[in-house]
CSV table of C-alpha atoms in Angstrom, one decimal:
chain,number,residue,atom,x,y,z
A,1,ASP,CA,-11.7,-24.8,-1.5
A,2,ILE,CA,-10.2,-25.5,-4.9
A,3,GLN,CA,-6.7,-27.1,-4.7
A,4,MET,CA,-4.2,-26.7,-7.4
A,5,THR,CA,-1.6,-29.4,-8.0
A,6,GLN,CA,1.4,-28.5,-10.1
A,7,SER,CA,3.9,-30.9,-11.5
A,8,PRO,CA,6.8,-31.4,-11.6
A,9,SER,CA,8.0,-29.4,-8.6
A,10,SER,CA,11.3,-28.9,-10.3
A,11,LEU,CA,13.0,-29.8,-13.6
A,12,SER,CA,16.3,-29.5,-15.3
A,13,ALA,CA,16.5,-28.5,-18.9
A,14,SER,CA,18.8,-27.1,-21.5
A,15,VAL,CA,18.6,-24.0,-23.6
A,16,GLY,CA,16.5,-24.8,-26.6
A,17,ASP,CA,14.5,-27.5,-24.9
A,18,ARG,CA,10.7,-27.7,-25.0
A,19,VAL,CA,9.4,-27.6,-21.4
A,20,THR,CA,5.9,-28.5,-20.2
A,21,ILE,CA,4.5,-27.8,-16.8
A,22,THR,CA,1.1,-29.1,-15.8
A,23,CYS,CA,-1.5,-27.9,-13.3
A,24,ARG,CA,-4.5,-29.8,-12.1
A,25,ALA,CA,-7.5,-28.3,-10.3
A,26,SER,CA,-9.4,-30.3,-7.7
A,27,GLN,CA,-12.7,-29.3,-9.5
A,28,SER,CA,-13.6,-27.7,-12.7
A,29,ILE,CA,-12.5,-24.0,-13.0
A,30,SER,CA,-13.5,-23.5,-16.6
A,31,SER,CA,-10.6,-21.4,-18.1
A,32,SER,CA,-10.1,-19.3,-15.0
A,33,LEU,CA,-6.4,-20.0,-14.7
A,34,ASN,CA,-3.3,-17.8,-14.7
A,35,TRP,CA,0.4,-18.7,-15.1
A,36,TYR,CA,3.2,-16.6,-13.6
A,37,GLN,CA,7.0,-16.5,-13.7
A,38,GLN,CA,8.9,-15.5,-10.7
A,39,LYS,CA,12.6,-14.8,-10.3
A,40,PRO,CA,14.4,-14.6,-7.0
A,41,GLY,CA,13.6,-11.4,-5.1
A,42,LYS,CA,11.1,-10.2,-7.7
A,43,ALA,CA,7.3,-10.1,-7.8
A,44,PRO,CA,5.5,-12.6,-9.9
A,45,LYS,CA,5.1,-11.8,-13.6
A,46,LEU,CA,1.9,-12.7,-15.4
A,47,LEU,CA,2.5,-14.8,-18.5
A,48,ILE,CA,-0.8,-16.4,-19.4
A,49,TYR,CA,-4.4,-15.5,-18.3
A,50,ALA,CA,-7.7,-17.2,-19.0
A,51,ALA,CA,-5.7,-20.4,-19.5
A,52,SER,CA,-4.4,-19.6,-23.0
A,53,SER,CA,-4.2,-15.8,-23.5
A,54,LEU,CA,-0.7,-14.5,-23.8
A,55,GLN,CA,-0.1,-11.4,-21.7
A,56,SER,CA,1.1,-8.4,-23.6
A,57,GLY,CA,4.8,-8.3,-23.9
A,58,VAL,CA,5.4,-11.9,-23.1
A,59,PRO,CA,7.4,-13.8,-25.8
A,60,SER,CA,5.4,-16.1,-28.0
A,61,ARG,CA,7.5,-19.1,-27.0
A,62,PHE,CA,5.2,-19.2,-23.9
A,63,SER,CA,1.8,-20.8,-24.4
A,64,GLY,CA,-1.0,-22.1,-22.2
A,65,SER,CA,-3.7,-24.7,-22.8
A,66,GLY,CA,-6.5,-26.5,-21.1
A,67,SER,CA,-9.8,-26.1,-19.5
A,68,GLY,CA,-11.9,-27.7,-16.8
A,69,THR,CA,-9.4,-29.3,-14.5
A,70,ASP,CA,-6.2,-29.9,-16.5
A,71,PHE,CA,-3.9,-27.2,-17.7
A,72,THR,CA,-0.5,-26.9,-19.3
A,73,LEU,CA,2.2,-24.2,-19.7
A,74,THR,CA,4.6,-24.8,-22.5
A,75,ILE,CA,7.8,-23.1,-23.3
A,76,SER,CA,8.6,-24.0,-26.9
A,77,SER,CA,12.3,-23.3,-26.8
A,78,LEU,CA,13.8,-22.5,-23.4
A,79,GLN,CA,15.9,-19.4,-23.2
A,80,PRO,CA,18.5,-18.4,-20.6
A,81,GLU,CA,16.2,-15.8,-19.1
A,82,ASP,CA,13.5,-18.4,-18.6
A,83,PHE,CA,15.2,-20.1,-15.7
A,84,ALA,CA,12.8,-19.3,-12.9
A,85,THR,CA,9.9,-20.6,-10.8
A,86,TYR,CA,6.5,-20.9,-12.4
A,87,TYR,CA,3.2,-20.9,-10.7
A,88,CYS,CA,-0.4,-21.6,-11.7
A,89,GLN,CA,-3.3,-19.9,-10.0
A,90,HIS,CA,-7.0,-20.3,-10.3
A,91,ILE,CA,-9.2,-17.3,-10.2
A,92,TYR,CA,-12.5,-19.1,-10.4
A,93,ARG,CA,-13.8,-18.1,-7.0
A,94,THR,CA,-12.4,-17.1,-3.7
A,95,PRO,CA,-10.4,-18.3,-2.0
A,96,LEU,CA,-8.0,-18.1,-4.9
A,97,THR,CA,-5.2,-20.6,-4.7
A,98,PHE,CA,-1.8,-21.1,-6.3
A,99,GLY,CA,0.0,-24.3,-7.3
A,100,GLY,CA,3.1,-25.2,-5.4
A,101,GLY,CA,5.4,-24.0,-8.1
A,102,THR,CA,7.8,-25.5,-10.6
A,103,LYS,CA,11.5,-24.5,-10.5
A,104,VAL,CA,13.1,-24.6,-13.9
A,105,GLU,CA,16.8,-25.1,-13.5
A,106,ILE,CA,19.7,-25.3,-15.9
A,107,LYS,CA,20.9,-28.8,-16.9
B,1,GLU,CA,2.6,4.0,-16.1
B,2,VAL,CA,0.8,1.6,-13.8
B,3,GLN,CA,2.4,1.4,-10.4
B,4,LEU,CA,1.7,-0.4,-7.1
B,5,VAL,CA,3.9,0.4,-4.2
B,6,GLU,CA,3.6,-1.4,-0.9
B,7,SER,CA,4.8,0.1,2.4
B,8,GLY,CA,4.5,-0.4,6.1
B,9,GLY,CA,6.4,-3.7,6.5
B,10,GLY,CA,8.8,-4.2,9.3
B,11,LEU,CA,9.6,-6.2,12.5
B,12,VAL,CA,6.7,-6.8,14.9
B,13,GLN,CA,6.4,-9.0,18.0
B,14,PRO,CA,4.1,-12.0,18.1
B,15,GLY,CA,0.6,-10.9,19.0
B,16,GLY,CA,1.3,-7.5,17.5
B,17,SER,CA,-0.3,-5.6,14.7
B,18,LEU,CA,0.8,-3.9,11.5
B,19,LYS,CA,-0.9,-2.1,8.7
B,20,LEU,CA,0.4,-2.3,5.2
B,21,SER,CA,-0.4,0.2,2.4
B,22,CYS,CA,-0.6,-0.3,-1.3
B,23,ALA,CA,-0.4,3.0,-3.2
B,24,ALA,CA,-1.6,2.9,-6.8
B,25,SER,CA,-1.0,5.2,-9.8
B,26,GLY,CA,-1.4,5.2,-13.5
B,27,PHE,CA,-4.8,3.6,-13.7
B,28,THR,CA,-8.4,4.1,-12.5
B,29,PHE,CA,-7.9,2.7,-9.0
B,30,SER,CA,-11.5,3.0,-8.0
B,31,GLY,CA,-12.6,0.6,-10.7
B,32,SER,CA,-10.2,-2.2,-9.8
B,33,ALA,CA,-10.2,-4.9,-7.2
B,34,ILE,CA,-7.0,-5.2,-5.1
B,35,HIS,CA,-5.6,-8.4,-3.9
B,36,TRP,CA,-2.9,-9.2,-1.4
B,37,VAL,CA,-0.6,-12.2,-1.8
B,38,ARG,CA,2.2,-13.2,0.5
B,39,GLN,CA,5.3,-15.4,0.2
B,40,ALA,CA,7.3,-16.8,3.1
B,41,SER,CA,11.0,-17.0,2.4
B,42,GLY,CA,11.8,-19.9,0.1
B,43,LYS,CA,8.1,-20.9,-0.1
B,44,GLY,CA,5.4,-20.5,-2.7
B,45,LEU,CA,2.8,-17.9,-3.2
B,46,GLU,CA,-0.3,-17.6,-0.9
B,47,TRP,CA,-3.3,-15.6,-1.7
B,48,VAL,CA,-4.3,-13.5,1.4
B,49,GLY,CA,-7.4,-11.7,0.3
B,50,ARG,CA,-9.1,-9.1,-1.8
B,51,ILE,CA,-11.3,-6.0,-1.8
B,52,ARG,CA,-13.5,-5.3,-4.7
B,53,SER,CA,-14.6,-1.9,-6.1
B,54,LYS,CA,-17.3,0.5,-4.9
B,55,ALA,CA,-19.5,-0.8,-7.7
B,56,ASN,CA,-19.1,-4.2,-6.1
B,57,ASN,CA,-19.9,-2.9,-2.7
B,58,TYR,CA,-16.2,-3.1,-1.5
B,59,ALA,CA,-16.7,-6.8,-1.0
B,60,THR,CA,-13.9,-8.5,0.8
B,61,ALA,CA,-12.8,-12.1,0.9
B,62,TYR,CA,-9.9,-13.8,2.8
B,63,ALA,CA,-7.9,-17.0,3.0
B,64,ALA,CA,-8.9,-19.2,5.8
B,65,SER,CA,-5.4,-18.7,7.4
B,66,VAL,CA,-6.0,-15.0,7.9
B,67,GLU,CA,-9.8,-14.8,8.3
B,68,GLY,CA,-10.7,-12.8,11.4
B,69,LYS,CA,-7.1,-11.6,11.8
B,70,PHE,CA,-6.5,-9.5,8.7
B,71,THR,CA,-8.8,-6.8,7.3
B,72,ILE,CA,-8.5,-5.3,3.8
B,73,SER,CA,-9.8,-1.8,3.2
B,74,ARG,CA,-9.3,1.0,0.6
B,75,ASP,CA,-9.5,4.7,0.3
B,76,ASP,CA,-10.3,5.5,-3.3
B,77,SER,CA,-9.7,9.2,-2.7
B,78,LYS,CA,-6.1,8.4,-1.9
B,79,ASN,CA,-5.7,5.6,-4.5
B,80,THR,CA,-4.6,3.3,-1.7
B,81,ALA,CA,-5.5,-0.1,-0.3
B,82,TYR,CA,-4.6,-1.3,3.1
B,83,LEU,CA,-4.0,-4.6,4.9
B,84,GLN,CA,-4.5,-4.5,8.6
B,85,MET,CA,-2.9,-7.4,10.3
B,86,ASN,CA,-3.7,-8.3,13.9
B,87,SER,CA,-2.7,-11.1,16.3
B,88,LEU,CA,0.4,-11.7,14.2
B,89,LYS,CA,2.2,-15.0,14.5
B,90,THR,CA,5.7,-16.1,13.3
B,91,GLU,CA,4.0,-18.0,10.4
B,92,ASP,CA,2.8,-14.6,9.1
B,93,THR,CA,6.4,-13.7,8.3
B,94,ALA,CA,6.5,-13.1,4.6
B,95,VAL,CA,6.9,-10.7,1.8
B,96,TYR,CA,3.5,-9.1,1.1
B,97,TYR,CA,2.5,-8.1,-2.4
B,98,CYS,CA,-0.5,-6.2,-3.7
B,99,THR,CA,-1.8,-6.7,-7.2
B,100,ARG,CA,-4.7,-5.4,-9.2
B,101,HIS,CA,-7.6,-7.3,-10.8
B,102,GLU,CA,-9.0,-5.5,-13.7
B,103,VAL,CA,-11.8,-7.0,-15.9
B,104,GLY,CA,-10.2,-8.9,-18.7
B,105,VAL,CA,-6.6,-9.1,-17.5
B,106,PRO,CA,-6.3,-10.0,-13.8
B,107,PHE,CA,-3.1,-9.6,-11.8
B,108,ASP,CA,-1.1,-8.0,-14.6
B,109,TYR,CA,0.6,-5.5,-12.3
B,110,TRP,CA,2.2,-6.2,-8.9
B,111,GLY,CA,4.0,-4.1,-6.3
B,112,GLN,CA,7.6,-4.8,-5.3
B,113,GLY,CA,6.5,-6.3,-2.0
B,114,THR,CA,7.1,-5.4,1.6
B,115,LEU,CA,8.7,-7.7,4.2
B,116,VAL,CA,6.9,-8.4,7.4
B,117,THR,CA,8.9,-10.2,10.1
B,118,VAL,CA,7.1,-11.5,13.2
B,119,SER,CA,9.6,-12.3,15.8
B,120,SER,CA,10.4,-11.7,19.5
């Protein structure tokens, strides 16, 4: 099975900060990677698919990059509504797996 | 409007069974794969399994943690997918979500989730 290692597990940041979250796959997954945002009590929300494609309706301050085994989610200027937990997920083949999550908290 | 609505969650004793439903609307259900994802309280997301479309022979796949215990099925005439859960253990306690996988943009819509509690 492909393991997804996400880092950091949590971070504190201020409004306006640039935030970077990384996700590493245990083997190459090409660009078969999604990023999600989840707020407490809510379903995950798709932000980025195919590693770098911005989902419709998602603000352009979110971007994704990478291929193979190393991926990055960047929030260019953190907004109050961005404080949440973020997950990566590979969809290369079953079983699909998620990263452990990154909780973005207010500094 | 695309909607996925889970139902069927509740309290069940260890060793018991439960069947969840995922009712879909607003898109061509028969052409989509449906996945189930769960989340224990305070924990991360765990992929449970998926069922593909008729064109892909309704192929199913499962996480190792539920293989042989859980079965995913679908009824395209009712636009509904199901998750049959047997031999439940306390560690199966979680919110269960269904989500669709369409060609091009996978996992773009999710249900609101249904809580399954396994406890005596």
